[in-house]
Tab-separated table of N, CA, C and O in Angstrom:
chain	number	residue	atom	x	y	z
A	1	MET	N	4.721	-10.143	15.061
A	1	MET	CA	4.308	-8.779	14.959
A	1	MET	C	3.140	-8.407	13.878
A	1	MET	O	2.798	-9.454	13.105
A	2	VAL	N	2.519	-7.340	14.209
A	2	VAL	CA	1.428	-7.060	13.311
A	2	VAL	C	2.111	-5.884	12.212
A	2	VAL	O	2.413	-4.912	12.464
A	3	PHE	N	1.822	-6.393	10.964
A	3	PHE	CA	2.047	-5.569	10.052
A	3	PHE	C	0.678	-4.901	9.455
A	3	PHE	O	-0.436	-5.536	9.243
A	4	GLU	N	0.978	-3.803	8.806
A	4	GLU	CA	-0.220	-3.031	8.064
A	4	GLU	C	-0.210	-3.459	6.531
A	4	GLU	O	0.872	-3.662	5.929
A	5	LEU	N	-1.514	-3.874	6.059
A	5	LEU	CA	-1.669	-4.063	4.336
A	5	LEU	C	-2.000	-2.934	3.727
A	5	LEU	O	-2.876	-2.255	3.948
A	6	TYR	N	-1.436	-2.972	2.699
A	6	TYR	CA	-1.746	-1.897	1.840
A	6	TYR	C	-1.887	-2.186	0.419
A	6	TYR	O	-1.335	-3.407	0.006
A	7	THR	N	-2.493	-1.446	-0.453
A	7	THR	CA	-2.655	-1.641	-1.824
A	7	THR	C	-2.506	-0.197	-2.462
A	7	THR	O	-2.778	0.731	-1.782
A	8	ILE	N	-2.396	-0.380	-3.652
A	8	ILE	CA	-2.116	1.130	-4.553
A	8	ILE	C	-3.503	1.044	-5.174
A	8	ILE	O	-3.424	0.188	-6.219
A	9	LYS	N	-4.234	2.067	-5.529
A	9	LYS	CA	-5.315	2.156	-6.455
A	9	LYS	C	-4.989	3.163	-7.674
A	9	LYS	O	-4.386	4.052	-7.374
A	10	ASP	N	-5.073	2.544	-8.811
A	10	ASP	CA	-4.758	3.085	-10.166
A	10	ASP	C	-6.258	4.101	-10.507
A	10	ASP	O	-7.085	3.393	-10.484
A	11	LEU	N	-6.056	5.255	-10.289
A	11	LEU	CA	-7.115	5.975	-10.528
A	11	LEU	C	-7.828	6.141	-11.748
A	11	LEU	O	-8.806	6.273	-12.202
A	12	ILE	N	-6.959	5.983	-12.946
A	12	ILE	CA	-7.186	6.122	-14.068
A	12	ILE	C	-8.199	4.659	-14.527
A	12	ILE	O	-8.778	4.689	-15.372
A	13	ALA	N	-7.175	3.594	-14.146
A	13	ALA	CA	-7.759	2.114	-14.211
A	13	ALA	C	-8.709	1.614	-13.727
A	13	ALA	O	-9.729	0.968	-13.877
A	14	GLU	N	-9.204	2.438	-12.420
A	14	GLU	CA	-9.944	2.341	-11.398
A	14	GLU	C	-9.837	0.990	-10.958
A	14	GLU	O	-10.920	-0.099	-10.990
A	15	GLU	N	-8.724	0.467	-10.557
A	15	GLU	CA	-8.466	-0.868	-9.943
A	15	GLU	C	-7.652	-0.811	-8.980
A	15	GLU	O	-6.654	0.077	-8.936
A	16	TYR	N	-7.432	-1.859	-8.094
A	16	TYR	CA	-6.465	-1.878	-7.041
A	16	TYR	C	-5.168	-2.716	-7.604
A	16	TYR	O	-5.465	-3.636	-8.412
A	17	GLY	N	-3.815	-2.548	-7.403
A	17	GLY	CA	-2.824	-3.401	-7.448
A	17	GLY	C	-2.721	-4.348	-6.474
A	17	GLY	O	-3.576	-4.623	-5.513
A	18	PRO	N	-1.560	-5.225	-6.371
A	18	PRO	CA	-1.189	-6.273	-5.654
A	18	PRO	C	-1.309	-5.487	-4.066
A	18	PRO	O	-0.733	-4.395	-3.753
A	19	ILE	N	-1.435	-6.419	-3.219
A	19	ILE	CA	-1.436	-6.097	-1.648
A	19	ILE	C	0.172	-6.313	-1.165
A	19	ILE	O	0.908	-7.476	-1.639
A	20	PHE	N	0.501	-5.420	-0.228
A	20	PHE	CA	1.780	-5.397	0.035
A	20	PHE	C	1.720	-5.111	1.890
A	20	PHE	O	0.810	-4.423	2.223
A	21	GLN	N	2.650	-5.594	2.623
A	21	GLN	CA	2.812	-5.246	3.730
A	21	GLN	C	3.977	-4.348	3.973
A	21	GLN	O	4.852	-4.115	3.512
A	22	ALA	N	3.338	-3.539	5.243
A	22	ALA	CA	4.728	-2.405	5.802
A	22	ALA	C	4.583	-2.607	7.267
A	22	ALA	O	3.567	-2.739	7.911
A	23	LYS	N	5.575	-2.298	7.830
A	23	LYS	CA	5.783	-1.943	9.271
A	23	LYS	C	4.891	-0.932	9.823
A	23	LYS	O	4.328	-1.057	10.987
A	24	ASN	N	4.698	0.089	9.412
A	24	ASN	CA	3.857	1.220	9.497
A	24	ASN	C	3.468	2.098	8.259
A	24	ASN	O	4.177	1.919	7.237
A	25	LYS	N	2.660	3.204	8.375
A	25	LYS	CA	2.330	3.964	7.384
A	25	LYS	C	3.558	4.652	6.392
A	25	LYS	O	3.618	4.847	5.418
A	26	ALA	N	4.384	5.293	7.738
A	26	ALA	CA	5.788	5.859	6.972
A	26	ALA	C	6.386	5.179	6.158
A	26	ALA	O	6.959	5.571	5.037
A	27	VAL	N	6.789	3.383	6.179
A	27	VAL	CA	7.409	3.268	5.374
A	27	VAL	C	6.650	2.634	4.268
A	27	VAL	O	7.000	2.530	3.180
A	28	ALA	N	5.278	2.250	4.337
A	28	ALA	CA	4.219	2.203	3.024
A	28	ALA	C	4.439	3.520	2.288
A	28	ALA	O	4.764	3.321	0.833
A	29	GLU	N	4.419	4.962	2.646
A	29	GLU	CA	4.430	5.783	2.140
A	29	GLU	C	5.784	6.012	1.180
A	29	GLU	O	5.836	6.559	0.170
A	30	ARG	N	6.924	5.440	1.838
A	30	ARG	CA	8.264	5.588	1.285
A	30	ARG	C	8.179	4.714	0.081
A	30	ARG	O	8.590	5.083	-0.756
A	31	ASN	N	7.519	3.349	0.490
A	31	ASN	CA	7.868	2.384	-0.644
A	31	ASN	C	7.070	3.199	-1.801
A	31	ASN	O	7.325	2.590	-3.089
A	32	PHE	N	5.870	3.528	-1.624
A	32	PHE	CA	4.815	4.292	-2.680
A	32	PHE	C	5.718	5.156	-3.457
A	32	PHE	O	5.427	5.255	-4.551
A	33	ALA	N	6.261	6.144	-2.639
A	33	ALA	CA	7.003	7.259	-3.319
A	33	ALA	C	8.216	6.578	-4.306
A	33	ALA	O	8.294	7.189	-5.523
A	34	ASN	N	8.824	5.689	-3.973
A	34	ASN	CA	9.975	4.870	-4.607
A	34	ASN	C	9.569	4.408	-5.718
A	34	ASN	O	9.956	4.513	-6.887
A	35	LEU	N	8.403	3.445	-5.602
A	35	LEU	CA	7.716	2.952	-6.910
A	35	LEU	C	7.303	4.066	-7.855
A	35	LEU	O	7.590	3.713	-9.029
A	36	VAL	N	6.538	4.986	-7.462
A	36	VAL	CA	6.383	5.938	-8.449
A	36	VAL	C	7.347	6.776	-9.150
A	36	VAL	O	7.574	6.917	-10.233
A	37	LYS	N	8.520	7.049	-8.128
A	37	LYS	CA	9.519	7.635	-8.947
A	37	LYS	C	10.392	6.498	-9.849
A	37	LYS	O	10.688	7.150	-10.977
A	38	ASN	N	10.740	5.478	-9.401
A	38	ASN	CA	11.380	4.395	-10.270
A	38	ASN	C	10.455	4.264	-11.354
A	38	ASN	O	11.151	3.739	-12.627
A	39	GLN	N	9.159	3.907	-11.644
A	39	GLN	CA	8.426	3.747	-12.509
A	39	GLN	C	8.147	4.915	-13.707
A	39	GLN	O	7.656	4.992	-14.494
A	40	ASP	N	8.754	6.128	-12.895
A	40	ASP	CA	8.224	7.314	-13.713
A	40	ASP	C	6.916	7.508	-13.830
A	40	ASP	O	6.407	7.665	-15.226
A	41	LEU	N	6.226	7.306	-12.879
A	41	LEU	CA	4.586	7.547	-12.877
A	41	LEU	C	4.249	8.752	-12.576
A	41	LEU	O	4.958	9.395	-11.719
A	42	ASN	N	2.973	9.338	-12.873
A	42	ASN	CA	2.519	10.343	-12.224
A	42	ASN	C	1.907	10.021	-10.989
A	42	ASN	O	0.722	9.463	-10.889
A	43	GLN	N	2.294	10.286	-9.829
A	43	GLN	CA	1.972	10.269	-8.438
A	43	GLN	C	0.436	10.536	-8.529
A	43	GLN	O	-0.473	9.995	-7.604
A	44	GLU	N	-0.148	11.663	-8.980
A	44	GLU	CA	-1.502	12.010	-8.761
A	44	GLU	C	-2.481	11.052	-9.259
A	44	GLU	O	-3.979	11.115	-9.138
A	45	GLU	N	-1.927	10.039	-10.205
A	45	GLU	CA	-3.027	8.975	-10.687
A	45	GLU	C	-3.233	7.944	-9.954
A	45	GLU	O	-3.690	6.975	-10.305
A	46	PHE	N	-2.332	7.755	-8.705
A	46	PHE	CA	-2.273	6.736	-7.914
A	46	PHE	C	-2.715	6.857	-6.369
A	46	PHE	O	-2.422	8.334	-5.926
A	47	PHE	N	-3.396	5.893	-5.726
A	47	PHE	CA	-3.818	6.405	-4.256
A	47	PHE	C	-3.213	5.161	-3.330
A	47	PHE	O	-3.547	4.174	-3.566
A	48	LEU	N	-2.533	5.426	-2.333
A	48	LEU	CA	-2.068	4.354	-1.394
A	48	LEU	C	-3.098	4.270	-0.254
A	48	LEU	O	-3.631	5.459	0.353
A	49	GLU	N	-3.823	2.965	-0.106
A	49	GLU	CA	-4.788	2.789	0.984
A	49	GLU	C	-4.527	1.579	1.557
A	49	GLU	O	-3.985	0.627	1.395
A	50	GLN	N	-4.656	1.897	3.001
A	50	GLN	CA	-4.451	0.712	3.937
A	50	GLN	C	-5.440	0.125	3.967
A	50	GLN	O	-6.947	0.472	4.416
A	51	ILE	N	-5.550	-1.488	3.907
A	51	ILE	CA	-6.898	-2.305	3.607
A	51	ILE	C	-6.982	-3.203	4.708
A	51	ILE	O	-7.829	-3.997	5.074
A	52	GLY	N	-5.870	-3.060	5.800
A	52	GLY	CA	-5.856	-3.972	6.995
A	52	GLY	C	-4.593	-4.357	7.420
A	52	GLY	O	-3.793	-3.704	7.478
A	53	THR	N	-4.718	-5.215	8.356
A	53	THR	CA	-3.236	-6.029	9.214
A	53	THR	C	-3.553	-7.194	9.359
A	53	THR	O	-4.114	-8.149	8.762
A	54	PHE	N	-1.933	-7.822	9.225
A	54	PHE	CA	-1.731	-9.091	9.311
A	54	PHE	C	-0.885	-9.484	10.438
A	54	PHE	O	0.235	-8.766	10.583
A	55	ASP	N	-1.076	-10.453	11.393
A	55	ASP	CA	-0.245	-10.638	12.196
A	55	ASP	C	0.419	-12.014	11.992
A	55	ASP	O	-0.067	-12.937	11.754
A	56	ASN	N	1.490	-11.785	11.822
A	56	ASN	CA	2.548	-12.975	11.424
A	56	ASN	C	2.978	-13.894	12.381
A	56	ASN	O	3.374	-15.161	12.044
A	57	ILE	N	2.340	-14.026	13.598
A	57	ILE	CA	2.465	-14.979	14.851
A	57	ILE	C	1.299	-15.755	14.602
A	57	ILE	O	1.478	-17.134	14.634
A	58	SER	N	0.140	-15.183	14.440
A	58	SER	CA	-1.079	-16.017	14.485
A	58	SER	C	-1.597	-16.262	13.114
A	58	SER	O	-2.444	-17.120	13.071
A	59	GLY	N	-1.326	-15.616	12.277
A	59	GLY	CA	-1.391	-15.606	10.821
A	59	GLY	C	-2.903	-15.129	10.546
A	59	GLY	O	-3.584	-15.154	9.571
A	60	VAL	N	-3.546	-14.390	11.537
A	60	VAL	CA	-5.008	-13.520	11.278
A	60	VAL	C	-4.504	-12.388	10.447
A	60	VAL	O	-3.615	-11.488	10.732
A	61	ILE	N	-5.700	-11.967	9.577
A	61	ILE	CA	-5.721	-10.958	8.773
A	61	ILE	C	-6.787	-10.174	9.091
A	61	ILE	O	-7.929	-10.903	9.232
A	62	ASP	N	-6.993	-8.976	9.318
A	62	ASP	CA	-8.146	-8.048	9.591
A	62	ASP	C	-8.406	-7.224	8.763
A	62	ASP	O	-7.065	-6.446	8.158
A	63	SER	N	-9.386	-6.904	8.238
A	63	SER	CA	-9.577	-5.756	7.531
A	63	SER	C	-10.018	-4.129	8.154
A	63	SER	O	-10.334	-4.310	9.350
A	64	THR	N	-9.541	-3.219	7.740
A	64	THR	CA	-9.672	-1.804	8.195
A	64	THR	C	-11.101	-1.254	7.756
A	64	THR	O	-11.557	-0.555	8.347
A	65	SER	N	-11.895	-2.069	6.641
A	65	SER	CA	-13.058	-1.460	6.539
A	65	SER	C	-14.329	-2.208	7.319
A	65	SER	O	-14.230	-3.012	7.923
């Protein structure tokens, strides 16, 4: 299966966080929203960005840029 790879950019710190995988964009957005809510963060200070894909059968990682 091909998973999408995402990271969250901290716009204040001007750096990206750890990479995580999600089945699709909707799942990634839900995970991002839950993270912001659970950590009591200001969502406007962060940006969710898809950076690639990962095929868990072949092990291939592809960049979206």
